[in-house]
Each structure stands twice: as C-alpha cells, then as structure tokens.
Short mmCIF file of C-alpha atoms and ligand atoms in Angstrom, two decimals:
data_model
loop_
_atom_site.label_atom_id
_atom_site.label_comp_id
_atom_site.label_asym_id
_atom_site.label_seq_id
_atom_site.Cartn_x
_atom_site.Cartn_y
_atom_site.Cartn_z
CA UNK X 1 38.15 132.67 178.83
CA UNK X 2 37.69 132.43 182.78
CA UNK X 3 34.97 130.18 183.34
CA UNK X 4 33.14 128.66 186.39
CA UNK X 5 32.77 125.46 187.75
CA UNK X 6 29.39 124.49 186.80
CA UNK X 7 28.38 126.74 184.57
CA UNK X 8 31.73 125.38 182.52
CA UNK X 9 31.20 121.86 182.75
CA UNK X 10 27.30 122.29 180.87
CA UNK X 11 28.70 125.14 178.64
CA UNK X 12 31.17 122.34 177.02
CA UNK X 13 27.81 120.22 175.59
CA UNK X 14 26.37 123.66 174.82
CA UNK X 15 29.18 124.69 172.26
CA UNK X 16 28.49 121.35 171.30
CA UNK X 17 25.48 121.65 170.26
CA UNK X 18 25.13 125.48 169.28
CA UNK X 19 27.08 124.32 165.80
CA UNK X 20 25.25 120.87 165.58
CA UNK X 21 26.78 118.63 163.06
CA UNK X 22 30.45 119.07 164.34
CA UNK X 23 31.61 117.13 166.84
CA UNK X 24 33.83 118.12 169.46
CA UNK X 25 36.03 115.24 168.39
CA UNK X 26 36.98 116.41 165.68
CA UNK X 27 37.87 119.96 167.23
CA UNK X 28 41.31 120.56 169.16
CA UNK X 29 40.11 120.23 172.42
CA UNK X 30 42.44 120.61 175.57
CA UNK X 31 40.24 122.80 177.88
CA UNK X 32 40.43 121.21 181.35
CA UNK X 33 37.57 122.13 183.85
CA UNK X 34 38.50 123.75 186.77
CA UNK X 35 37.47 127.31 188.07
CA UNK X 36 38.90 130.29 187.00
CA UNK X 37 41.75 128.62 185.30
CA UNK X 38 42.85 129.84 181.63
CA UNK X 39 40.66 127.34 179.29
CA UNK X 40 43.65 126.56 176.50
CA UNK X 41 42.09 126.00 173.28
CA UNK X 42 38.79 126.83 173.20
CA UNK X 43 39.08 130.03 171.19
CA UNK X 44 40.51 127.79 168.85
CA UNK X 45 37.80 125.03 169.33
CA UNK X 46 35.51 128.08 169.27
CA UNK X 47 36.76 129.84 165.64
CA UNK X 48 36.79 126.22 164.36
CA UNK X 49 32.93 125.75 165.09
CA UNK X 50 32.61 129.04 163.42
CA UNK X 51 34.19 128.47 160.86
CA UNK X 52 32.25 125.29 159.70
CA UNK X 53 29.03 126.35 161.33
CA UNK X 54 29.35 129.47 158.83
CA UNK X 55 29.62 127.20 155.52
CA UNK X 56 26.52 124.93 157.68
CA UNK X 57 24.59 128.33 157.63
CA UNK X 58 25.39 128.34 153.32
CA UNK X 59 24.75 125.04 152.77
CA UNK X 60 21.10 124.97 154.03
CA UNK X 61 20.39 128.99 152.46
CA UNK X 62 21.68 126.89 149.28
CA UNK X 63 19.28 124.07 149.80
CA UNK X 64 16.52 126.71 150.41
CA UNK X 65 16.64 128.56 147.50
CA UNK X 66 16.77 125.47 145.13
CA UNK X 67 13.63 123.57 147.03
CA UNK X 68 11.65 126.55 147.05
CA UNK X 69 10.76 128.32 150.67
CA UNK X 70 7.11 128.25 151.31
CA UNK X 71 6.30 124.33 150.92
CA UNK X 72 8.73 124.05 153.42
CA UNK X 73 6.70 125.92 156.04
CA UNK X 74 5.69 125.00 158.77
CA UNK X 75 3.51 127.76 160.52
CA UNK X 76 2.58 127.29 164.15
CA UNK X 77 -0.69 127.14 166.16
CA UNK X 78 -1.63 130.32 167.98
CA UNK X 79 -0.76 129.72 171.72
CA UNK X 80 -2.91 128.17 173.80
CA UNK X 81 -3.24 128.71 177.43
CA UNK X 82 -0.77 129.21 179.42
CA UNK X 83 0.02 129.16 183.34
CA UNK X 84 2.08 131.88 184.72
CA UNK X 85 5.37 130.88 186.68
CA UNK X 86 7.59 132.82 189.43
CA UNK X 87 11.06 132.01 189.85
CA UNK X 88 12.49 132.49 192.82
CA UNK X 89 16.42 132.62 192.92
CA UNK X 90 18.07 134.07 190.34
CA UNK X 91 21.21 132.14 190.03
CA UNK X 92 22.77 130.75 186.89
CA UNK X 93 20.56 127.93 186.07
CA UNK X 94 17.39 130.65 186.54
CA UNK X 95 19.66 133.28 184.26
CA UNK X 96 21.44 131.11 181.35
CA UNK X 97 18.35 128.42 181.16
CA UNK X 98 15.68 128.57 182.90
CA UNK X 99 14.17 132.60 181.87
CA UNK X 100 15.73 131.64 178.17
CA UNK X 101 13.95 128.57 178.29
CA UNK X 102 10.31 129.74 178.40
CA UNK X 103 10.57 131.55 174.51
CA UNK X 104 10.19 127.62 173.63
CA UNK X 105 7.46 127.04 176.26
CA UNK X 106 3.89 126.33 174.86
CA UNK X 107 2.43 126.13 178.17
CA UNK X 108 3.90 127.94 180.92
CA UNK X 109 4.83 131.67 180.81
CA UNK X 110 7.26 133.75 183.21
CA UNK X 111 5.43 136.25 185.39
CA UNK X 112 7.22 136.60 188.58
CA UNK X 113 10.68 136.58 190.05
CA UNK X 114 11.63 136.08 193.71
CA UNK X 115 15.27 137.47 194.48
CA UNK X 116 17.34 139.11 197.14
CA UNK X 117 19.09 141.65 194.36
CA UNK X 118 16.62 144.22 192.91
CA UNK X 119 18.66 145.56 190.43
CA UNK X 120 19.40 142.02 189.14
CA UNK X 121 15.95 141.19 189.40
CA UNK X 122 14.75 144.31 187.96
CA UNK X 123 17.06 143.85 184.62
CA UNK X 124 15.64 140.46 184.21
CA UNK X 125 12.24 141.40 184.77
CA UNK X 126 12.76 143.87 181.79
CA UNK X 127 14.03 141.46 179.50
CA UNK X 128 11.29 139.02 179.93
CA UNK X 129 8.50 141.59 180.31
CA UNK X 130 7.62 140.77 183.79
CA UNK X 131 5.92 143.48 185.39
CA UNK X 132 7.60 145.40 188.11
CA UNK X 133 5.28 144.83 190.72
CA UNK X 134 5.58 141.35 190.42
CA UNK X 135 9.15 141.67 191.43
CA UNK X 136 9.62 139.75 195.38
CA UNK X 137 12.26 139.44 198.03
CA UNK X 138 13.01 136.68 200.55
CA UNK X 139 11.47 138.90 203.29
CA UNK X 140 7.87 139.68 201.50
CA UNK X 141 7.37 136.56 199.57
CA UNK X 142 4.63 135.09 201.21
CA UNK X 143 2.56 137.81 199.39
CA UNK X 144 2.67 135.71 195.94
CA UNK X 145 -0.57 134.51 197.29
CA UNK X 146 -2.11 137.55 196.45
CA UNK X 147 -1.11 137.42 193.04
CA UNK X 148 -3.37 135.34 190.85
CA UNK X 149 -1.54 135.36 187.93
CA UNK X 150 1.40 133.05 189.60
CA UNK X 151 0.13 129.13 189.19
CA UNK X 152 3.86 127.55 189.81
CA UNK X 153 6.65 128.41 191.87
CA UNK X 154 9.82 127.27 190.87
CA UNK X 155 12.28 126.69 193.59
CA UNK X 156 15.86 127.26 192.14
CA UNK X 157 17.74 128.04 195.44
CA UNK X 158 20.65 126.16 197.15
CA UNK X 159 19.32 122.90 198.12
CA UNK X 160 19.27 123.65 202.11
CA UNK X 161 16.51 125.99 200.92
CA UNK X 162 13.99 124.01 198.83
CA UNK X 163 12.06 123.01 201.70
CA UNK X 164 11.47 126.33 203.57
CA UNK X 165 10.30 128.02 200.14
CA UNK X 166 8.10 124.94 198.74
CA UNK X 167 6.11 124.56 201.80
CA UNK X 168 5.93 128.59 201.91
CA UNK X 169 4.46 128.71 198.12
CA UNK X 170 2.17 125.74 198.72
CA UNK X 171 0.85 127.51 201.83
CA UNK X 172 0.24 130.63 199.66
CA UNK X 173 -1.53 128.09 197.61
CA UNK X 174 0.70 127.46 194.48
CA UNK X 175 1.78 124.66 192.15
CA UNK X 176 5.66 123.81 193.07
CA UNK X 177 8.07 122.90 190.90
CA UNK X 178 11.98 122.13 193.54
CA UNK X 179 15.03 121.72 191.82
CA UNK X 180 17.11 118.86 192.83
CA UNK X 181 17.97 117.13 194.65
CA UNK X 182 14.44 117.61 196.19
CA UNK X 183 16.04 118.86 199.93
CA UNK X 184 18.23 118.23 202.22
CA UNK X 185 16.95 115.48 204.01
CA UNK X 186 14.18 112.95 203.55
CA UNK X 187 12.47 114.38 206.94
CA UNK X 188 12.67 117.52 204.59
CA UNK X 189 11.47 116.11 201.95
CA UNK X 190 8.49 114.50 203.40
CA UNK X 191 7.15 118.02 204.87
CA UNK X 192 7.15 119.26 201.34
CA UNK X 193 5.35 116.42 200.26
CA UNK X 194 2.68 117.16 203.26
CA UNK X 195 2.54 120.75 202.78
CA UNK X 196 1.23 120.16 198.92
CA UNK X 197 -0.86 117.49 199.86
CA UNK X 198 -2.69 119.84 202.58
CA UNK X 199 -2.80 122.47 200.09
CA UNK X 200 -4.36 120.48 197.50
CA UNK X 201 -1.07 121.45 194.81
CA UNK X 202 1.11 119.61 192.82
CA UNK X 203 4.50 119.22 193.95
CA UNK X 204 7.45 117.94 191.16
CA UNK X 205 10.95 117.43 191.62
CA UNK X 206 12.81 118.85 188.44
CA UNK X 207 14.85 116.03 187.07
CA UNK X 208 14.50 117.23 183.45
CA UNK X 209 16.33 113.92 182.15
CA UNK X 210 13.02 112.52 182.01
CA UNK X 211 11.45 115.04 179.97
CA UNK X 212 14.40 115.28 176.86
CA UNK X 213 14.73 112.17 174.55
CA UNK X 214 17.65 110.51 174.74
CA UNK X 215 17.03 109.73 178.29
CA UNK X 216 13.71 108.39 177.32
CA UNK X 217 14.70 106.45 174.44
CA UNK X 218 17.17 104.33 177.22
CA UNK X 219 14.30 103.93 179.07
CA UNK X 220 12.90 102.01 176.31
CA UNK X 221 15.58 100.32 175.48
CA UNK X 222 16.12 99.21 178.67
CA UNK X 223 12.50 98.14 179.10
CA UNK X 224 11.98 96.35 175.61
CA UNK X 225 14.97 93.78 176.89
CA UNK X 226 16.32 93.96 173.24
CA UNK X 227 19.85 93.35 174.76
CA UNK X 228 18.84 91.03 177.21
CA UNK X 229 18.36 91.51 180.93
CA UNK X 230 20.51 93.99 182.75
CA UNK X 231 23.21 92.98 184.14
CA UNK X 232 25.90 96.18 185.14
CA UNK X 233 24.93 99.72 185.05
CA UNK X 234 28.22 102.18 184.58
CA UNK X 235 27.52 105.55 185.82
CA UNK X 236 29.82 108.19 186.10
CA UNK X 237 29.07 112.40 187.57
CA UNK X 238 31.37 114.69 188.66
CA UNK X 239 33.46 117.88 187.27
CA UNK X 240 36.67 119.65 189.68
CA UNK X 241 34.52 122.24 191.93
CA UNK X 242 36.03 125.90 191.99
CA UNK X 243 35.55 128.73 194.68
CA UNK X 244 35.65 127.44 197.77
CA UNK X 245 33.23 129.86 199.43
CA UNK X 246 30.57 128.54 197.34
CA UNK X 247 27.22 127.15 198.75
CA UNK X 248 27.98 123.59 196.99
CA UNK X 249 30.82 123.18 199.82
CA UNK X 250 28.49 124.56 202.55
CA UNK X 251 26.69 121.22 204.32
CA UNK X 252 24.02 123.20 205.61
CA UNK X 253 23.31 124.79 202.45
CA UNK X 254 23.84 121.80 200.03
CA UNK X 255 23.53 118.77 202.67
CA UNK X 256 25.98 116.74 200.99
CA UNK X 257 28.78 116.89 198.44
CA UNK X 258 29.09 115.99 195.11
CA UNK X 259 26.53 113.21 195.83
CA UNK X 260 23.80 115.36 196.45
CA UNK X 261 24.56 117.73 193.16
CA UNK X 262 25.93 115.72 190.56
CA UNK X 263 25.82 111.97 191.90
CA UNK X 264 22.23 112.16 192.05
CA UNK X 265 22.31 111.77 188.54
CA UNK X 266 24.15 108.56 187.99
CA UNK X 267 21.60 107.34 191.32
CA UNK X 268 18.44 108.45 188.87
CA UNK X 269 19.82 106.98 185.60
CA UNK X 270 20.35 103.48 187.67
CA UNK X 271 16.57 103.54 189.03
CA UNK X 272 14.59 104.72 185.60
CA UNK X 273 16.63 102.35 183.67
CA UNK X 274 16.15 99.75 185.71
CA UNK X 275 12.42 100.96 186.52
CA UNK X 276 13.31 99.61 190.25
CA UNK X 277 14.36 100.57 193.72
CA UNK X 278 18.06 99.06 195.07
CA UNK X 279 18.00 97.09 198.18
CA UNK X 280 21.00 97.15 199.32
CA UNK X 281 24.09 99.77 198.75
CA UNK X 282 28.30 99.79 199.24
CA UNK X 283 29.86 103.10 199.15
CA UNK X 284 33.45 104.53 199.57
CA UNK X 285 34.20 107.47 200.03
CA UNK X 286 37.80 110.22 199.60
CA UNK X 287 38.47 113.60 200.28
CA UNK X 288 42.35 114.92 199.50
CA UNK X 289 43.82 115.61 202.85
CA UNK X 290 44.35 119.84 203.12
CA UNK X 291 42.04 120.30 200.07
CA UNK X 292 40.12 123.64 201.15
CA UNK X 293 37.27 122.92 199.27
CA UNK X 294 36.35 119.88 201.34
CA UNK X 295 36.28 120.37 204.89
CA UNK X 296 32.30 120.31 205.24
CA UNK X 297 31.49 117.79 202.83
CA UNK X 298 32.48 114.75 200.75
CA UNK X 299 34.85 114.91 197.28
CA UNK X 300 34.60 111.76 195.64
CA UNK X 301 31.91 108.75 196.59
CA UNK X 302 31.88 105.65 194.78
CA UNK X 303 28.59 103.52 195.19
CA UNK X 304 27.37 100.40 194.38
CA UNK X 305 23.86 99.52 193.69
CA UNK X 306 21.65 95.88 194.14
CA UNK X 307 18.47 95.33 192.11
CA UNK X 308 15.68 93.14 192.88
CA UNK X 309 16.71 91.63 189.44
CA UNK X 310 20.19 90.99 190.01
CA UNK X 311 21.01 94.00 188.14
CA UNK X 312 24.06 95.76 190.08
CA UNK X 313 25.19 99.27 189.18
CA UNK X 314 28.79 100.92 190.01
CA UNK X 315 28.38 104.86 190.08
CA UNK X 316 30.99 107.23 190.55
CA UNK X 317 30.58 110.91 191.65
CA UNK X 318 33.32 113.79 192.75
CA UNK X 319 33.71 117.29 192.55
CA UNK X 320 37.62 116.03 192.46
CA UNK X 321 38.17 114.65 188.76
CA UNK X 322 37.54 116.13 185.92
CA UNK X 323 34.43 115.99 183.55
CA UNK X 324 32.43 112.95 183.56
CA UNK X 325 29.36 112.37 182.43
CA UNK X 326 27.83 109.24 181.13
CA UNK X 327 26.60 106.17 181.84
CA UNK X 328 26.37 102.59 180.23
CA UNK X 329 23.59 99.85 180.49
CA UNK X 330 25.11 96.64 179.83
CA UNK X 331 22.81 93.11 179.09
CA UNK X 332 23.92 89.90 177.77
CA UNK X 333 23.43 90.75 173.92
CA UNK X 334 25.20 94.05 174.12
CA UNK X 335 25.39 97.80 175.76
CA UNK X 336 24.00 101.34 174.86
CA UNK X 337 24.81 103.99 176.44
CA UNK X 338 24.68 108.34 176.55
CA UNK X 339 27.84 110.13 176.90
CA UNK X 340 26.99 113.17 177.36
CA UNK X 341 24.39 111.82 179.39
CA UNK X 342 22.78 114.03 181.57
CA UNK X 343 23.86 117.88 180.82
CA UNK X 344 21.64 120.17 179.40
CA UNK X 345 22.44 119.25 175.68
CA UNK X 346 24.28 117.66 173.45
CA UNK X 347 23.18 114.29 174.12
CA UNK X 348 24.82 111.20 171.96
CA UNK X 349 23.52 107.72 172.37
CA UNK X 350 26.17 104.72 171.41
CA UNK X 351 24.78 101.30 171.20
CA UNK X 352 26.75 97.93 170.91
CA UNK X 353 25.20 94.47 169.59
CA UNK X 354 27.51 91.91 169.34
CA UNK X 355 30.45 93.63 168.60
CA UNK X 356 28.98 96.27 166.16
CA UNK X 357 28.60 99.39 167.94
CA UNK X 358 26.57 102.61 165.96
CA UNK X 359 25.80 105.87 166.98
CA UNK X 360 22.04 106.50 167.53
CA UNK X 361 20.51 109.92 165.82
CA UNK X 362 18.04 111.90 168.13
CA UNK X 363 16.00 115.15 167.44
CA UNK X 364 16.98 116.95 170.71
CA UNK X 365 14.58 119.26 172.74
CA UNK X 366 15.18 122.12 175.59
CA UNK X 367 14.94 120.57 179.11
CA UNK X 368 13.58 123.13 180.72
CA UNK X 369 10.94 123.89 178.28
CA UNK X 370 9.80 120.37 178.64
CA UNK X 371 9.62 120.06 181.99
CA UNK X 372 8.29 123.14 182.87
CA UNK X 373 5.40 122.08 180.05
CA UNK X 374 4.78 119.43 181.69
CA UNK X 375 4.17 120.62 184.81
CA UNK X 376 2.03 123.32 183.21
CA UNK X 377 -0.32 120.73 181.72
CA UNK X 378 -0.24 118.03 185.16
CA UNK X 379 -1.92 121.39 186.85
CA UNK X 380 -4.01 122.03 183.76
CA UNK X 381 -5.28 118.21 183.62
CA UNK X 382 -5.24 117.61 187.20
CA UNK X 383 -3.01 114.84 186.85
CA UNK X 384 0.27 113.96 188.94
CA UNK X 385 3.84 114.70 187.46
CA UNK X 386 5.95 111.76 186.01
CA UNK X 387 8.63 113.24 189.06
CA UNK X 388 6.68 113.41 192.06
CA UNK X 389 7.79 114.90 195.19
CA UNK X 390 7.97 110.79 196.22
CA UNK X 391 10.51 110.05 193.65
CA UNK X 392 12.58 113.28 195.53
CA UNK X 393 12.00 111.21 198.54
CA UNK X 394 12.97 107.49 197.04
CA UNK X 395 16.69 109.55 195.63
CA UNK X 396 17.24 111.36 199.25
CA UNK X 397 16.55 107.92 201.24
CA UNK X 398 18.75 106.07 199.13
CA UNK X 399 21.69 108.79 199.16
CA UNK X 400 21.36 108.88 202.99
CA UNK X 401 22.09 104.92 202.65
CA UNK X 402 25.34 105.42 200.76
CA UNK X 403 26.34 107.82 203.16
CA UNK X 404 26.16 105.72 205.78
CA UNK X 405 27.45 102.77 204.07
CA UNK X 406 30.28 105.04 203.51
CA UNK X 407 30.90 106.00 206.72
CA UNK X 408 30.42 102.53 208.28
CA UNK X 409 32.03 100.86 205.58
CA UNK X 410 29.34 97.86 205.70
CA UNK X 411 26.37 97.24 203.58
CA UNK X 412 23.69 98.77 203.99
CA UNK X 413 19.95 97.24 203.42
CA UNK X 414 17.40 99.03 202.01
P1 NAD P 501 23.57 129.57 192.03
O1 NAD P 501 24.52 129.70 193.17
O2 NAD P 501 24.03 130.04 190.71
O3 NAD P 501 22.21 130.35 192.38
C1 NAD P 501 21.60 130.29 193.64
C2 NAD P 501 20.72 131.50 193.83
O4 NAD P 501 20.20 131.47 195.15
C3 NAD P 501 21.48 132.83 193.68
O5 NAD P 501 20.71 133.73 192.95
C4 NAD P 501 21.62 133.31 195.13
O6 NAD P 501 21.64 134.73 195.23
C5 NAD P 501 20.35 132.75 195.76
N1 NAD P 501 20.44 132.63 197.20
C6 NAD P 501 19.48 133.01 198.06
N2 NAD P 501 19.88 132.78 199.31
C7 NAD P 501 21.12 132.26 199.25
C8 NAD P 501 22.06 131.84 200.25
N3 NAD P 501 21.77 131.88 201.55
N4 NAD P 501 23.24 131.37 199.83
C9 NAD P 501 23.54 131.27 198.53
N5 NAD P 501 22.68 131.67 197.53
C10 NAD P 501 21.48 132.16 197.91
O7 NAD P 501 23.11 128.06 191.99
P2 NAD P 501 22.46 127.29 190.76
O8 NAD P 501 23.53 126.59 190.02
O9 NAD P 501 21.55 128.18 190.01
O10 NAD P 501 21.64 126.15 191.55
C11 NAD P 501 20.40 126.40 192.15
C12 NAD P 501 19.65 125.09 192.36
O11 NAD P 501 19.46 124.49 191.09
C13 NAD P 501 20.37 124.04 193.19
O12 NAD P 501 19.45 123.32 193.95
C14 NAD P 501 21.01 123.13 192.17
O13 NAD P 501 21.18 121.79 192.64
C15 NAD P 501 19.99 123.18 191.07
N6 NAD P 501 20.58 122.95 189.75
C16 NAD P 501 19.94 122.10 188.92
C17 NAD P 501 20.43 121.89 187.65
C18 NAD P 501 19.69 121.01 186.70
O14 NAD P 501 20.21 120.67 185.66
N7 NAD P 501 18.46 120.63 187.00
C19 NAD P 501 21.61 122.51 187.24
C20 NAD P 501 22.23 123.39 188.12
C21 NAD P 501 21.71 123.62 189.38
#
C-alpha cells in the first residue's frame, strides 16, 4: 500500500475508527509514516479489522432480530433548509472529506466547485449532483456572484492562497468559510477580515476541533477546574513529510513549515484549553542539514507557551518525526488528555485522578459536517462563528512570535 504523507497520517485514525470497537492496540501494527514507502503490516492490521468487524456486523444483526426492529427506529425529520456551498480546490481534504462530508450535513448542501482540472471537477460534480454549469476555474471565478444559489465559499487551497480567494468571494458577496491556518500572514489575515466586514459576510476560520466532542468535552474539563488549575500543557503535531515538490515545502505557498500546518494545532489546543492568549513565547527550532525537503522552510519547532495564569505549555511540531498527535492538560489533582487528538477521527480521551487513570467513552461526530453546519446556521441566524476570522488572526500573530523567538533565540513578549 503506497500511501501519502498526509493523507496517511489521518487515514491511520480512520481505519481506526471504520471498525469501531477494535483498537489499534490490539492489532499488529508496524506501519511507519513516510511517503511512498511500503506500509509493512497494514494488510495484516487491515484483514484483522475485517475479520472482527465481520463477527461486529453478526453480533448486532443477532441483537436485532431478538429485540425486534421497528421499536428501535429512529426515523428522521424531513430536511430543513439548507444553504448551498462552493468549494473551491479540489485537493484531498475537498475529495476524501469534505464532498463526503455533506451526505451527513443537515444544513449546508454542495452546489458549486471551483478548480483548475475540468475533468476532475467534472467527475466530482457528477457524483455529488452538482450541476455542470456551476462548475468554475481560477480565471472566471469572480462570476460566483452571479450565482444565487452559492451562500458559502469554502477556501480549501494552499495556505498562500486563502487570502486572494476569501476577499475575492466576499467581494462577490458570499459567506467564507478559509481553511487553516487562516493565511499567510497576519497583514493577510487582517484584509480578509476587512473584506467581510465591508461586505457585510461572515468570515470563519475552519478549525473543526471545536465543532467534534472530544475536543469540547476538554474544554470543559479544563474550565470546570475539576483537576485543579492548569499547570503544563503537553502538545505534540507532526508526521515525516513526503514529496519534496509539494506546496507544504513551498514558503510562498504555505508561509511556514510544519508550524503553520500541523503545529497550529498543538498552538489552538493550548489557547481553548486554557480559554487565554500567551504573553510571552520560547521557540527552537532544527532542520537536518542536506535534507531536500527543507530548504524553504522549517522541520521541527519546539515552543513554549506563558499564560496569564501561570499556566505554561511545551508544544512540539515537525514534519521530521514520525506520527504524533496528542496533547495532555496537566493540574494539581491529575491529567486528561486526547491521543489521537486532533485528526479527523478516532478520538480517545484518557483521564488520570490521583493515580487512577480511565479511558473516557465519547459518541463521535464528522468534523466537517459540523462545522460546515455551523457555519450554515451563523449565516442563517445572523450570528458570528465560534472561529472567527479574529481567532485566525490571534493563531498567525502568535506563530509569527515563535518564529522570531526562534530565530533570535530570546523571548519574545506578546
Ligand atoms: P492538496 O495539495 O491536496 O490540495 C490543494 C488543491 O489546491 C489542489 O486541488 C490543487 O490543484 C489546488 N491548487 C490550486 N492552485 C495551486 C497551486 N498554485 N499550487 C498547488 N495547488 C494548487 O492540499 P490539501 O491537503 O487539500 O490542503 C488544502 C488546505 O486545507 C490547506 O490550507 C491545508 O492547510 C488545509 N487542510 C486542513 C485540514 C483540516 O483538518 N482542517 C487537513 C488538511 C489540509
């Protein structure tokens, strides 16, 4: 199985969670992730799943037939309304998540696609039943305005590009949705945050670990002080980067490193838990000497985080090791923490008080669904998104900080 870099690293919590119920520690596991390279072992981790996901499959038809089916309905409302959204850049998040993601949407609805490969776009238009003529390039986009039927753009293009396309859709008077992290630069940033305002539109930032419940349930946690006040924050991001050709090594096209794509995450885990903005950073930062992959921008950056609290957080990020991602919230009666934390699913929540540490049980939901929902019904209600454009702005100010304190190896106040 030849698999890429990002789209491996997710996939891994997506087998997970395909055959929920097994856990991938109890499978032989000795994939490593790293482009193109021969994945040893996950056929076998594969056929295992199968294997016990079929007898899951028996198990509940068993428990069906002896409870009886139809008390066990549940039959859903009729759909309500629902805003019509254009996605422009058809990549692999738009392709294996976002397009899928919409079947479980109660609000939003795909009508549009933006992309610079017709025939791509045309087969993808077909499968969701978007019509043809609602098929755009890079060069005639600003005509969405004259289609009513788009409400929300969502902007899933290399990061260098956010800005130019937000302030493009706002200007053709549409609801934006950006993927992360929100631009390049704050400067960036902050024109896409004019550009809405001036168009009267929402503008939202999609950091869907505030819309999926594990991340919200540490939020709680964290708030209702059950393990005492916060002292460390753990936070760990990165995966080994493949093809070196790709965008996420380009620093005009990505306008950072691992930081900006991965890091980000362990930044935004440290400010919703805490619910508060650092004021002062540390940062260090390697890049293997001859490594290909690195020349333009930054392999590994370890930060360090103040809170006006006293809470201090030590995040790691690289596109050098291989998969990490978690992060731990420690107080003074105990920890909890996610690991997976932030990928698309396949979420697990540990928790330690005193020194008995359980495993906390979930219902999981799709991401994308959720956030895109939510955006739907901000522009319904007229209300502003949980993820502003601002909190775009708060994550790019404070990585441009750790840069710096990187390069100038001093603190740097916030
Ligand atoms: P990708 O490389 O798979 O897709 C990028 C798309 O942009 C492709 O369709 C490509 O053809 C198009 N494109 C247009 N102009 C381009 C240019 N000049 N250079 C390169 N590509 C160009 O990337 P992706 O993984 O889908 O990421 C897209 C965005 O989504 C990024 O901002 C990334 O940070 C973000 N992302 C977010 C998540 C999340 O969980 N929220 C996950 C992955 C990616």
């Amino acid at each position: 199985m030849h698999c890429r870099e990002v789209e491996f690293y997710w996939r891994e919590f997506e087998v997970e969670v395909l055959f929920e119920g097994i856990h991938m520690d109890e499978m032989k596991e000795t994939g490593e992730k790293t482009d193109g390279a021969e994945v040893a072992g996950s056929d076998v981790t594969r056929r295992g799943f199968l294997k016990k996901a079929g007898q899951g499959i028996i198990a509940v038809n068993a428990a069906t037939l002896l409870t009886g089916s139809a008390g066990a309905q549940h039959v859903p409302d009729p759909p309500g309304k629902k805003l019509g959204w254009a996605i422009v850049g058809l990549g692999n998040l738009s392709i294996n998540e976002i397009l899928p993601a919409f079947a479980r949407c109660e609000h939003s609805k795909v009508v549009a696609l933006v992309s610079g490969h017709p025939d791509k776009a045309a087969r993808l238009a077909a499968r969701y039943g978007v019509s043809p003529k609602a098929i755009y390039n890079y060069q005639n986009y600003d005509s969405i305005r004259d289609n009513p039927q788009i409400d929300v753009v969502y902007i899933v293009l290399p990061n260098g590009m956010h800005a130019e396309y937000t302030i493009k859709a706002h200007q053709a008077g549409k609801h934006v949705l950006s993927e992360k992290p929100m631009a390049n630069t704050p400067a960036d940033c902050e024109a896409m945050i004019e550009a809405a305002q001036k168009a009267n539109r929402k503008l939202m930032v999609a950091y869907r670990c505030r819309y999926e419940p594990f991340n919200q349930e540490m939020i709680k946690i964290a708030r209702s002080q059950e393990f005492g006040p916060i002292k460390v924050i753990v936070a760990d991001h990165g995966f080994s980067i493949g093809d070196p050709s790709q965008w996420r090594l380009k620093k005009d096209l990505a306008g950072g490193g691992s930081l900006m794509d991965i890091g980000i995450y362990s930044l935004q885990a440290t400010r919703y838990i805490t619910g508060e903005e650092p004021t002062e950073v540390n940062a260090m930062m390697y890049n293997t000497p001859g490594d290909v992959r690195f020349k333009e921008v930054e392999e590994t950056i370890n930060f360090q985080l103040r809170f006006p609290s006293g809470a201090l957080a030590n995040c790691s990020s690289s596109y050098g090791y291989s998969g990490e991602n978690r992060y731990r919230v420690i107080g003074t009666k105990g920890w909890f923490e996610l690991e997976p934390a932030t990928g698309y699913r396949g979420q697990r929540m540990r928790i330690r008080r005193w020194d008995v540490t359980e495993e906390k049980d979930i219902q999981p939901v799709d991401h994308f669904a959720s956030e895109m929902d939510h955006m739907s019904q901000c522009v319904m209600k007229d209300i502003s998104p949980l993820t502003p454009g601002e909190e775009g702005l708060k994550d790019l100010k404070v990585m441009m900080a750790i840069y710096e304190a990187a390069r100038s190896q001093k603190t740097i106040e916030l």
